[in-house]
Amino acid sequence: MKYSAPRGTQDILPADSAAWQALEAASRAVFERYGYREIRTPIFEQKELFLRSVGEQTDIVQKEMYTFTDRKAREFALRPEGTASVIRAYIENRLWTERPLQKLYYLGPMFRYDRPQKGRYRQFHQIGCEAVGSLNPLVDAEVIALMGDILRAAGVSRLSLHLNSLGDAETRAAYGEVLRGYFGARREELCSDCQARLELNPLRVLDCKVESCQKLSAGIPPIEDSLSPDSRAHYEAVQRWLTVLGVDFVKDPRLVRGLDYYTRTAFEYHHGELGSSVALGGGGRYDRLIAECGGPDTPSIGFSLGEERVLLAAAQDSQLAAQAAAEARTPGFYLVYLGDTLLEPAVRLARQLRNSVRVELDPEPRSLKAQMRQADNLKLSHALILGESEQAAGRIVVKDLAGGTQVTLEQSALTADPLGALAGPGRDG
Ligand code: HAM
């Protein structure tokens, strides 16, 4: 029997994990500079939580959740996203009593039964944050700027930020009427899903991927025209603050997002490599969600980005890949010895060095080339090269495998300070 990873999942092998670690470390550093602290929640929750928060009419809830029943017939779902869990934890642990504005970040696997393709998986990984407890538009702009900072720190350079406002309940009701009026007699031409959406959740029609629906909806008046005065003022203030923060954006009146909890600000970062229907990440405000889930009335905003997608984009923009390749070498020596007779002194030297650093050596004497290849395969930072003449003089060559430079050291100097030899080019002795 042959086993394989479930469709839509992937192994992150050691050769790739350095890039993942670099992305996660860069994200944590940016979050911490903005005063966010990490929160970790379970990867499964009561199914009902997602129905309530993400929305019963969304594709995520209708088609994409991994649900299961436990031994006591309770219904759970693997989390399809992080916001619902963070909000559940916020309410359950009464986090508002600790501080009025909670700035929380998280990272980890999420699960959606999606159709696997480039940048779309069934287990994927998000890095996200939630600023819980403020309606101030400056918070929106800072969250958006923070997300851009992470993407740039990850090495993604060709970014475009799409911005929209979905307004409040008043706006939604008014815009629903606009949409129903717009489709009027032509509603029969919409796909059957959209005909139902038009009644239950008209904004979703804008998000439909069916070509005939997209064509029909091309001339829809923008939601901005239906914004309530409060929502309009908020949207304008977010744009002003983004300008103050030096964040470029394009207004995108068709941006509605795939989850139902959004109010007012909605945004996505896009990258040319992934195409326009696949965002690197996105987010928005959800001012009603906490109250709807049984907590106090608490306006909030957040975003998540997809790690797989960011790594694809960064590889394309190549900086992260190059950086990770350099960082992927682990500090340590591959001890190359040239000929049988040097095995014994090499073993003695390795034993001394291993008191403080990693040393690898091949018990079978092989050619210089074969040993150097092995050093490279093991991704060690340095090689030590011991030939007859070095051994006779009590010396050894230290080669920096990332930079390519080399120095010759006294063996006694190397054993006295092996970490020094790993840290720098050293003195030529
Ligand atoms: P979302 O737009 O559903 O938002 O997902 C955010 C990001 O997760 C996407 O832009 C994408 O990069 C990644 N993603 C989603 N599905 C997949 C998939 N099947 N394969 C690979 N990557 C995927 C949310 O999840 C919201 N919780 C964001 C948020 C936080 N809003 C407010 N706070």
Tab-separated table of C-alpha atoms and ligand atoms in Angstrom:
chain	number	residue	atom	x	y	z
A	1	MET	CA	0.000	0.000	0.000
A	2	LYS	CA	1.308	3.416	-0.958
A	3	TYR	CA	0.352	6.411	1.132
A	4	SER	CA	0.310	9.966	-0.085
A	5	ALA	CA	-0.453	13.327	1.511
A	6	PRO	CA	-4.170	14.137	1.226
A	7	ARG	CA	-5.094	16.082	-1.934
A	8	GLY	CA	-4.665	19.811	-1.410
A	9	THR	CA	-2.089	19.421	1.384
A	10	GLN	CA	1.674	19.558	1.146
A	11	ASP	CA	4.717	18.559	3.142
A	12	ILE	CA	7.002	21.450	3.955
A	13	LEU	CA	10.353	19.734	3.566
A	14	PRO	CA	13.585	20.853	5.221
A	15	ALA	CA	14.779	22.472	1.990
A	16	ASP	CA	11.748	24.795	2.096
A	17	SER	CA	11.260	25.332	5.804
A	18	ALA	CA	13.910	28.078	5.988
A	19	ALA	CA	11.773	30.321	3.759
A	20	TRP	CA	8.701	29.630	5.951
A	21	GLN	CA	10.670	30.428	9.087
A	22	ALA	CA	12.004	33.641	7.526
A	23	LEU	CA	8.452	34.750	6.613
A	24	GLU	CA	7.116	33.933	10.079
A	25	ALA	CA	10.024	35.628	11.857
A	26	ALA	CA	9.661	38.753	9.695
A	27	SER	CA	5.900	38.836	10.430
A	28	ARG	CA	6.350	38.468	14.179
A	29	ALA	CA	8.903	41.272	14.152
A	30	VAL	CA	6.546	43.629	12.295
A	31	PHE	CA	3.560	42.721	14.531
A	32	GLU	CA	5.619	43.364	17.622
A	33	ARG	CA	6.758	46.756	16.324
A	34	TYR	CA	3.060	47.699	16.057
A	35	GLY	CA	2.337	46.425	19.589
A	36	TYR	CA	0.529	43.172	18.683
A	37	ARG	CA	0.794	40.072	20.893
A	38	GLU	CA	0.339	36.470	19.820
A	39	ILE	CA	-2.819	34.487	20.507
A	40	ARG	CA	-3.078	30.731	19.884
A	41	THR	CA	-6.465	29.084	19.571
A	42	PRO	CA	-7.553	25.493	18.848
A	43	ILE	CA	-7.592	24.336	15.226
A	44	PHE	CA	-11.143	23.053	15.641
A	45	GLU	CA	-14.160	24.798	17.077
A	46	GLN	CA	-17.877	24.229	17.367
A	47	LYS	CA	-19.233	24.210	13.828
A	48	GLU	CA	-21.940	26.644	14.854
A	49	LEU	CA	-19.310	29.356	15.539
A	50	PHE	CA	-18.382	29.485	11.856
A	51	LEU	CA	-22.006	29.400	10.654
A	52	ARG	CA	-22.687	32.374	12.863
A	53	SER	CA	-19.576	34.402	12.049
A	54	VAL	CA	-18.357	33.553	8.537
A	55	GLY	CA	-21.994	33.362	7.395
A	56	GLU	CA	-24.370	30.583	6.347
A	57	GLN	CA	-24.597	31.860	2.769
A	58	THR	CA	-20.841	31.948	2.110
A	59	ASP	CA	-18.993	29.410	-0.031
A	60	ILE	CA	-16.811	28.632	2.983
A	61	VAL	CA	-19.746	27.447	5.078
A	62	GLN	CA	-21.810	25.981	2.247
A	63	LYS	CA	-19.112	24.019	0.463
A	64	GLU	CA	-15.714	24.179	2.102
A	65	MET	CA	-15.822	23.231	5.777
A	66	TYR	CA	-14.244	20.074	7.147
A	67	THR	CA	-16.765	19.053	9.748
A	68	PHE	CA	-16.884	16.077	12.060
A	69	THR	CA	-18.924	14.699	14.908
A	70	ASP	CA	-17.166	13.551	18.065
A	71	ARG	CA	-18.031	10.516	20.181
A	72	LYS	CA	-20.691	12.479	22.018
A	73	ALA	CA	-22.340	13.591	18.761
A	74	ARG	CA	-21.105	17.168	19.065
A	75	GLU	CA	-20.473	18.912	15.747
A	76	PHE	CA	-17.107	20.529	15.146
A	77	ALA	CA	-15.266	22.012	12.190
A	78	LEU	CA	-11.590	22.419	11.416
A	79	ARG	CA	-11.127	26.181	11.378
A	80	PRO	CA	-11.476	27.621	7.863
A	81	GLU	CA	-10.094	30.969	9.060
A	82	GLY	CA	-8.796	32.600	12.233
A	83	THR	CA	-11.036	35.547	13.046
A	84	ALA	CA	-13.968	33.537	14.428
A	85	SER	CA	-11.722	31.694	16.891
A	86	VAL	CA	-10.012	34.881	18.044
A	87	ILE	CA	-13.386	36.510	18.646
A	88	ARG	CA	-14.651	33.432	20.499
A	89	ALA	CA	-11.536	33.529	22.707
A	90	TYR	CA	-11.917	37.300	23.225
A	91	ILE	CA	-15.480	36.859	24.466
A	92	GLU	CA	-14.878	33.696	26.472
A	93	ASN	CA	-11.855	35.170	28.267
A	94	ARG	CA	-13.355	38.664	28.632
A	95	LEU	CA	-10.231	40.173	27.090
A	96	TRP	CA	-11.765	43.666	27.101
A	97	THR	CA	-11.260	43.728	30.861
A	98	GLU	CA	-7.493	43.472	30.309
A	99	ARG	CA	-7.181	46.405	27.888
A	100	PRO	CA	-9.678	48.372	25.805
A	101	LEU	CA	-7.899	47.868	22.467
A	102	GLN	CA	-6.617	44.320	22.076
A	103	LYS	CA	-4.080	43.912	19.302
A	104	LEU	CA	-3.720	40.199	18.633
A	105	TYR	CA	-1.841	38.221	15.989
A	106	TYR	CA	-1.849	34.544	15.062
A	107	LEU	CA	-0.399	32.119	12.613
A	108	GLY	CA	-1.174	28.549	11.754
A	109	PRO	CA	-2.961	26.073	9.522
A	110	MET	CA	-6.502	26.631	8.217
A	111	PHE	CA	-8.661	24.162	6.304
A	112	ARG	CA	-11.037	24.635	3.379
A	113	TYR	CA	-12.336	22.052	0.956
A	114	ASP	CA	-11.281	24.175	-2.020
A	115	ARG	CA	-10.397	23.003	-5.547
A	116	PRO	CA	-6.595	22.604	-5.337
A	117	GLN	CA	-4.562	24.656	-7.809
A	118	LYS	CA	-1.661	27.082	-7.699
A	119	GLY	CA	-2.011	29.138	-4.503
A	120	ARG	CA	-5.145	27.248	-3.424
A	121	TYR	CA	-4.934	24.319	-1.024
A	122	ARG	CA	-7.092	22.398	1.425
A	123	GLN	CA	-4.682	22.910	4.275
A	124	PHE	CA	-3.045	26.316	4.021
A	125	HIS	CA	-1.414	28.647	6.500
A	126	GLN	CA	-2.453	32.114	7.506
A	127	ILE	CA	-0.681	34.901	9.294
A	128	GLY	CA	-3.216	37.367	10.599
A	129	CYS	CA	-4.135	39.910	13.207
A	130	GLU	CA	-7.170	41.492	14.802
A	131	ALA	CA	-7.350	44.964	16.400
A	132	VAL	CA	-10.356	44.546	18.671
A	133	GLY	CA	-12.014	47.539	20.299
A	134	SER	CA	-11.780	50.651	18.140
A	135	LEU	CA	-13.872	52.285	15.455
A	136	ASN	CA	-11.210	54.891	14.735
A	137	PRO	CA	-10.301	55.020	11.014
A	138	LEU	CA	-6.642	55.529	11.934
A	139	VAL	CA	-6.693	51.941	13.259
A	140	ASP	CA	-7.942	50.757	9.847
A	141	ALA	CA	-5.127	52.603	8.082
A	142	GLU	CA	-2.492	51.281	10.485
A	143	VAL	CA	-3.695	47.683	10.087
A	144	ILE	CA	-3.512	48.062	6.307
A	145	ALA	CA	-0.050	49.646	6.517
A	146	LEU	CA	1.112	46.861	8.852
A	147	MET	CA	0.037	44.233	6.330
A	148	GLY	CA	1.984	46.004	3.593
A	149	ASP	CA	5.043	46.143	5.879
A	150	ILE	CA	4.892	42.364	6.392
A	151	LEU	CA	4.584	41.694	2.683
A	152	ARG	CA	7.549	43.917	1.895
A	153	ALA	CA	9.601	42.418	4.738
A	154	ALA	CA	8.849	39.017	3.195
A	155	GLY	CA	10.390	40.211	-0.052
A	156	VAL	CA	7.201	40.861	-2.031
A	157	SER	CA	7.784	44.070	-3.917
A	158	ARG	CA	5.123	44.276	-6.635
A	159	LEU	CA	2.018	44.896	-4.568
A	160	SER	CA	-1.284	46.554	-5.219
A	161	LEU	CA	-3.729	47.421	-2.481
A	162	HIS	CA	-7.453	47.338	-3.280
A	163	LEU	CA	-9.779	49.243	-0.987
A	164	ASN	CA	-13.538	49.429	-0.630
A	165	SER	CA	-16.181	50.194	1.958
A	166	LEU	CA	-19.101	47.829	2.484
A	167	GLY	CA	-20.879	50.300	4.743
A	168	ASP	CA	-23.169	49.443	7.637
A	169	ALA	CA	-26.549	47.710	7.886
A	170	GLU	CA	-28.259	50.803	6.479
A	171	THR	CA	-25.910	50.803	3.465
A	172	ARG	CA	-26.429	47.090	2.856
A	173	ALA	CA	-30.194	47.426	2.854
A	174	ALA	CA	-30.044	50.376	0.435
A	175	TYR	CA	-27.529	48.661	-1.847
A	176	GLY	CA	-29.525	45.412	-1.834
A	177	GLU	CA	-32.417	47.389	-3.297
A	178	VAL	CA	-30.102	48.957	-5.898
A	179	LEU	CA	-28.916	45.480	-6.945
A	180	ARG	CA	-32.410	44.005	-7.106
A	181	GLY	CA	-33.520	47.001	-9.168
A	182	TYR	CA	-30.462	46.713	-11.422
A	183	PHE	CA	-31.052	43.065	-12.267
A	184	GLY	CA	-34.819	43.594	-12.400
A	185	ALA	CA	-36.228	41.651	-15.325
A	186	ARG	CA	-32.860	40.042	-16.133
A	187	ARG	CA	-32.522	38.125	-12.887
A	188	GLU	CA	-33.448	34.909	-14.735
A	189	GLU	CA	-30.139	35.226	-16.611
A	190	LEU	CA	-28.135	34.980	-13.388
A	191	CYS	CA	-26.857	31.550	-12.310
A	192	SER	CA	-29.168	29.740	-9.892
A	193	ASP	CA	-26.813	30.487	-6.956
A	194	CYS	CA	-26.948	34.203	-7.732
A	195	GLN	CA	-30.739	34.179	-8.026
A	196	ALA	CA	-30.845	32.905	-4.456
A	197	ARG	CA	-28.091	35.336	-3.395
A	198	LEU	CA	-30.061	38.268	-4.746
A	199	GLU	CA	-32.735	37.514	-2.143
A	200	LEU	CA	-30.591	36.417	0.795
A	201	ASN	CA	-27.285	38.228	0.426
A	202	PRO	CA	-27.191	40.417	-2.689
A	203	LEU	CA	-23.565	41.597	-2.250
A	204	ARG	CA	-22.395	38.039	-2.972
A	205	VAL	CA	-23.533	38.433	-6.600
A	206	LEU	CA	-20.567	40.771	-7.161
A	207	ASP	CA	-18.239	37.954	-6.106
A	208	CYS	CA	-19.661	35.289	-8.467
A	209	LYS	CA	-17.074	33.684	-10.738
A	210	VAL	CA	-19.604	32.553	-13.397
A	211	GLU	CA	-18.857	34.458	-16.598
A	212	SER	CA	-22.453	35.318	-17.485
A	213	CYS	CA	-23.023	36.754	-13.988
A	214	GLN	CA	-19.838	38.784	-14.217
A	215	LYS	CA	-20.929	40.161	-17.584
A	216	LEU	CA	-24.400	41.014	-16.332
A	217	SER	CA	-23.047	42.747	-13.246
A	218	ALA	CA	-20.394	44.785	-15.089
A	219	GLY	CA	-22.353	48.015	-15.021
A	220	ILE	CA	-23.614	47.892	-11.433
A	221	PRO	CA	-23.451	51.283	-9.682
A	222	PRO	CA	-20.686	51.275	-7.012
A	223	ILE	CA	-21.615	50.610	-3.398
A	224	GLU	CA	-19.909	53.896	-2.516
A	225	ASP	CA	-22.957	55.712	-3.937
A	226	SER	CA	-25.142	53.946	-1.336
A	227	LEU	CA	-22.921	54.569	1.713
A	228	SER	CA	-24.674	56.059	4.747
A	229	PRO	CA	-23.248	59.434	5.894
A	230	ASP	CA	-21.368	57.769	8.810
A	231	SER	CA	-19.855	55.098	6.601
A	232	ARG	CA	-18.897	57.638	3.951
A	233	ALA	CA	-17.125	59.827	6.532
A	234	HIS	CA	-15.306	56.752	7.853
A	235	TYR	CA	-14.236	55.659	4.365
A	236	GLU	CA	-12.929	59.111	3.556
A	237	ALA	CA	-10.987	59.271	6.834
A	238	VAL	CA	-9.375	55.863	6.149
A	239	GLN	CA	-8.234	57.135	2.753
A	240	ARG	CA	-6.821	60.320	4.325
A	241	TRP	CA	-4.868	58.343	6.931
A	242	LEU	CA	-3.528	55.957	4.291
A	243	THR	CA	-2.227	58.978	2.407
A	244	VAL	CA	-0.620	60.307	5.608
A	245	LEU	CA	1.046	56.902	6.098
A	246	GLY	CA	2.282	56.901	2.506
A	247	VAL	CA	0.261	53.801	1.548
A	248	ASP	CA	-0.852	53.713	-2.102
A	249	PHE	CA	-4.246	52.184	-2.870
A	250	VAL	CA	-6.787	51.785	-5.634
A	251	LYS	CA	-10.485	52.025	-4.887
A	252	ASP	CA	-12.181	48.820	-5.996
A	253	PRO	CA	-15.990	49.054	-5.782
A	254	ARG	CA	-16.359	45.331	-6.628
A	255	LEU	CA	-14.293	44.141	-3.688
A	256	VAL	CA	-16.801	42.386	-1.399
A	257	ARG	CA	-14.679	39.631	0.281
A	258	GLY	CA	-15.803	36.039	0.781
A	259	LEU	CA	-16.971	36.265	4.393
A	260	ASP	CA	-20.174	37.855	5.642
A	261	TYR	CA	-19.002	39.571	8.812
A	262	TYR	CA	-17.547	42.662	7.157
A	263	THR	CA	-18.769	46.202	7.673
A	264	ARG	CA	-17.214	49.406	6.302
A	265	THR	CA	-13.547	48.954	5.337
A	266	ALA	CA	-12.605	45.970	3.148
A	267	PHE	CA	-9.194	45.523	1.543
A	268	GLU	CA	-6.954	43.062	-0.275
A	269	TYR	CA	-3.358	43.039	-1.407
A	270	HIS	CA	-2.794	41.595	-4.878
A	271	HIS	CA	0.285	40.511	-6.771
A	272	GLY	CA	0.591	40.160	-10.543
A	273	GLU	CA	2.017	36.639	-10.328
A	274	LEU	CA	-1.137	35.226	-8.741
A	275	GLY	CA	-3.732	36.871	-10.993
A	276	SER	CA	-6.555	39.167	-10.035
A	277	SER	CA	-8.902	36.581	-8.522
A	278	VAL	CA	-6.342	35.355	-5.971
A	279	ALA	CA	-5.347	37.764	-3.198
A	280	LEU	CA	-2.158	37.513	-1.153
A	281	GLY	CA	-4.332	38.414	1.781
A	282	GLY	CA	-7.207	40.562	2.819
A	283	GLY	CA	-9.328	41.758	5.652
A	284	GLY	CA	-11.646	44.404	6.875
A	285	ARG	CA	-13.787	45.747	9.659
A	286	TYR	CA	-16.363	43.622	11.444
A	287	ASP	CA	-18.094	45.983	13.845
A	288	ARG	CA	-21.151	43.796	14.556
A	289	LEU	CA	-19.532	40.371	14.864
A	290	ILE	CA	-18.608	40.380	18.543
A	291	ALA	CA	-22.065	41.504	19.641
A	292	GLU	CA	-23.648	38.926	17.305
A	293	CYS	CA	-21.532	36.203	18.918
A	294	GLY	CA	-22.709	37.165	22.399
A	295	GLY	CA	-19.995	39.635	23.451
A	296	PRO	CA	-20.108	43.365	24.133
A	297	ASP	CA	-20.632	45.720	21.198
A	298	THR	CA	-17.000	46.001	20.043
A	299	PRO	CA	-15.873	47.396	16.681
A	300	SER	CA	-12.858	45.586	15.223
A	301	ILE	CA	-10.707	45.169	12.163
A	302	GLY	CA	-8.135	42.627	10.997
A	303	PHE	CA	-6.569	40.782	8.089
A	304	SER	CA	-4.928	37.498	7.165
A	305	LEU	CA	-2.475	36.616	4.498
A	306	GLY	CA	-1.855	33.200	2.998
A	307	GLU	CA	1.702	32.038	3.630
A	308	GLU	CA	1.793	29.772	0.556
A	309	ARG	CA	0.733	32.648	-1.674
A	310	VAL	CA	3.155	35.118	-0.114
A	311	LEU	CA	6.023	32.663	-0.578
A	312	LEU	CA	5.064	32.133	-4.216
A	313	ALA	CA	5.000	35.884	-4.791
A	314	ALA	CA	8.217	36.428	-2.865
A	315	ALA	CA	9.979	33.698	-4.822
A	316	GLN	CA	8.868	35.502	-7.920
A	317	ASP	CA	10.207	38.759	-6.582
A	318	SER	CA	13.175	36.592	-5.594
A	319	GLN	CA	14.492	38.412	-2.557
A	320	LEU	CA	13.141	36.085	0.105
A	321	ALA	CA	14.290	33.025	-1.799
A	322	ALA	CA	17.829	34.364	-2.091
A	323	GLN	CA	17.896	35.405	1.558
A	324	ALA	CA	16.545	32.057	2.709
A	325	ALA	CA	19.073	30.166	0.618
A	326	ALA	CA	21.893	32.069	2.334
A	327	GLU	CA	20.335	31.608	5.767
A	328	ALA	CA	19.598	27.961	5.149
A	329	ARG	CA	23.183	26.982	6.031
A	330	THR	CA	23.487	25.866	9.612
A	331	PRO	CA	26.582	26.810	11.567
A	332	GLY	CA	29.035	23.943	11.708
A	333	PHE	CA	32.079	22.363	10.106
A	334	TYR	CA	32.348	19.638	7.522
A	335	LEU	CA	35.786	18.225	8.173
A	336	VAL	CA	37.427	17.290	4.864
A	337	TYR	CA	40.610	15.194	5.158
A	338	LEU	CA	42.759	14.271	2.201
A	339	GLY	CA	43.830	10.639	2.444
A	340	ASP	CA	43.584	7.612	4.807
A	341	THR	CA	46.478	8.678	6.994
A	342	LEU	CA	44.693	11.875	8.014
A	343	LEU	CA	41.549	10.108	9.251
A	344	GLU	CA	42.946	9.661	12.751
A	345	PRO	CA	44.060	13.293	13.294
A	346	ALA	CA	40.745	14.418	11.766
A	347	VAL	CA	38.769	12.268	14.218
A	348	ARG	CA	40.785	13.667	17.167
A	349	LEU	CA	40.142	17.211	15.967
A	350	ALA	CA	36.416	16.543	15.460
A	351	ARG	CA	36.150	15.202	19.005
A	352	GLN	CA	37.635	18.401	20.440
A	353	LEU	CA	35.515	20.701	18.302
A	354	ARG	CA	32.300	18.844	19.118
A	355	ASN	CA	32.540	20.107	22.671
A	356	SER	CA	31.007	23.287	21.307
A	357	VAL	CA	30.061	23.049	17.619
A	358	ARG	CA	28.608	20.665	15.074
A	359	VAL	CA	31.165	18.691	13.077
A	360	GLU	CA	30.505	16.159	10.327
A	361	LEU	CA	33.091	13.941	8.740
A	362	ASP	CA	32.981	10.980	6.403
A	363	PRO	CA	34.380	7.774	7.953
A	364	GLU	CA	35.308	6.578	4.445
A	365	PRO	CA	38.158	8.553	2.895
A	366	ARG	CA	36.874	10.117	-0.324
A	367	SER	CA	38.065	12.655	-2.849
A	368	LEU	CA	38.182	16.359	-2.003
A	369	LYS	CA	35.386	16.930	-4.512
A	370	ALA	CA	33.128	14.227	-3.025
A	371	GLN	CA	33.633	15.554	0.498
A	372	MET	CA	32.974	19.159	-0.558
A	373	ARG	CA	29.779	18.032	-2.293
A	374	GLN	CA	28.671	16.339	0.901
A	375	ALA	CA	29.402	19.530	2.898
A	376	ASP	CA	27.154	21.392	0.490
A	377	ASN	CA	24.358	18.796	0.714
A	378	LEU	CA	24.359	19.035	4.487
A	379	LYS	CA	24.108	22.844	4.161
A	380	LEU	CA	26.850	23.418	6.684
A	381	SER	CA	28.266	26.930	6.921
A	382	HIS	CA	31.982	26.016	6.842
A	383	ALA	CA	34.375	23.322	5.674
A	384	LEU	CA	37.652	22.485	7.385
A	385	ILE	CA	40.260	21.129	4.988
A	386	LEU	CA	43.104	19.049	6.345
A	387	GLY	CA	45.882	18.040	3.902
A	388	GLU	CA	49.322	16.505	4.555
A	389	SER	CA	51.129	19.864	4.556
A	390	GLU	CA	48.595	21.526	6.903
A	391	GLN	CA	48.808	18.588	9.316
A	392	ALA	CA	52.633	18.741	9.258
A	393	ALA	CA	52.490	22.443	10.136
A	394	GLY	CA	49.740	22.040	12.765
A	395	ARG	CA	47.399	24.153	10.686
A	396	ILE	CA	44.027	23.802	8.906
A	397	VAL	CA	42.093	25.612	6.171
A	398	VAL	CA	38.693	27.084	7.147
A	399	LYS	CA	36.399	27.750	4.197
A	400	ASP	CA	33.196	29.819	4.438
A	401	LEU	CA	30.818	27.867	2.191
A	402	ALA	CA	28.290	30.691	1.770
A	403	GLY	CA	30.795	33.437	0.949
A	404	GLY	CA	33.501	31.275	-0.653
A	405	THR	CA	36.386	32.911	1.269
A	406	GLN	CA	38.980	30.860	3.164
A	407	VAL	CA	41.679	31.334	5.783
A	408	THR	CA	44.377	29.095	7.264
A	409	LEU	CA	44.416	28.835	11.066
A	410	GLU	CA	46.602	27.173	13.669
A	411	GLN	CA	44.710	24.051	14.783
A	412	SER	CA	45.236	25.168	18.379
A	413	ALA	CA	43.602	28.541	17.607
A	414	LEU	CA	40.638	26.748	16.028
A	415	THR	CA	40.093	24.383	18.959
A	416	ALA	CA	40.506	27.264	21.433
A	417	ASP	CA	37.792	29.315	19.708
A	418	PRO	CA	35.718	27.288	17.224
A	419	LEU	CA	32.734	29.671	17.509
A	420	GLY	CA	35.009	32.564	16.536
A	421	ALA	CA	36.033	30.683	13.397
A	422	LEU	CA	32.366	30.102	12.550
A	423	ALA	CA	31.418	33.726	13.187
A	424	GLY	CA	33.917	35.506	11.001
A	425	PRO	CA	36.516	35.115	8.288
A	426	GLY	CA	39.170	34.838	11.020
A	427	ARG	CA	42.865	35.729	10.796
A	428	ASP	CA	45.130	34.244	8.226
A	429	GLY	CA	47.763	32.530	10.314
B	1	HAM	P1	-9.798	35.286	3.457
B	1	HAM	O1	-9.772	36.304	2.351
B	1	HAM	O2	-10.827	34.237	3.373
B	1	HAM	O3	-9.927	36.104	4.788
B	1	HAM	O4	-8.388	34.590	3.556
B	1	HAM	C1	-7.215	35.356	3.724
B	1	HAM	C2	-6.092	34.792	2.891
B	1	HAM	O5	-5.897	33.409	3.202
B	1	HAM	C3	-6.341	34.795	1.399
B	1	HAM	O6	-6.109	36.059	0.827
B	1	HAM	C4	-5.320	33.775	0.951
B	1	HAM	O7	-4.032	34.326	0.883
B	1	HAM	C5	-5.377	32.755	2.061
B	1	HAM	N1	-6.235	31.642	1.640
B	1	HAM	C6	-7.566	31.535	1.750
B	1	HAM	N2	-7.993	30.356	1.248
B	1	HAM	C7	-6.890	29.711	0.789
B	1	HAM	C8	-6.650	28.459	0.164
B	1	HAM	N3	-7.633	27.584	-0.084
B	1	HAM	N4	-5.376	28.137	-0.165
B	1	HAM	C9	-4.366	28.991	0.079
B	1	HAM	N5	-4.533	30.184	0.680
B	1	HAM	C10	-5.769	30.545	1.027
B	1	HAM	C11	-9.976	35.542	6.044
B	1	HAM	O8	-9.712	34.399	6.265
B	1	HAM	C12	-10.303	36.523	7.150
B	1	HAM	N6	-10.303	35.789	8.438
B	1	HAM	C13	-9.319	37.669	7.174
B	1	HAM	C14	-9.638	38.647	8.253
B	1	HAM	C15	-9.057	38.744	9.457
B	1	HAM	N7	-10.597	39.549	8.221
B	1	HAM	C16	-10.619	40.223	9.363
B	1	HAM	N8	-9.676	39.712	10.126
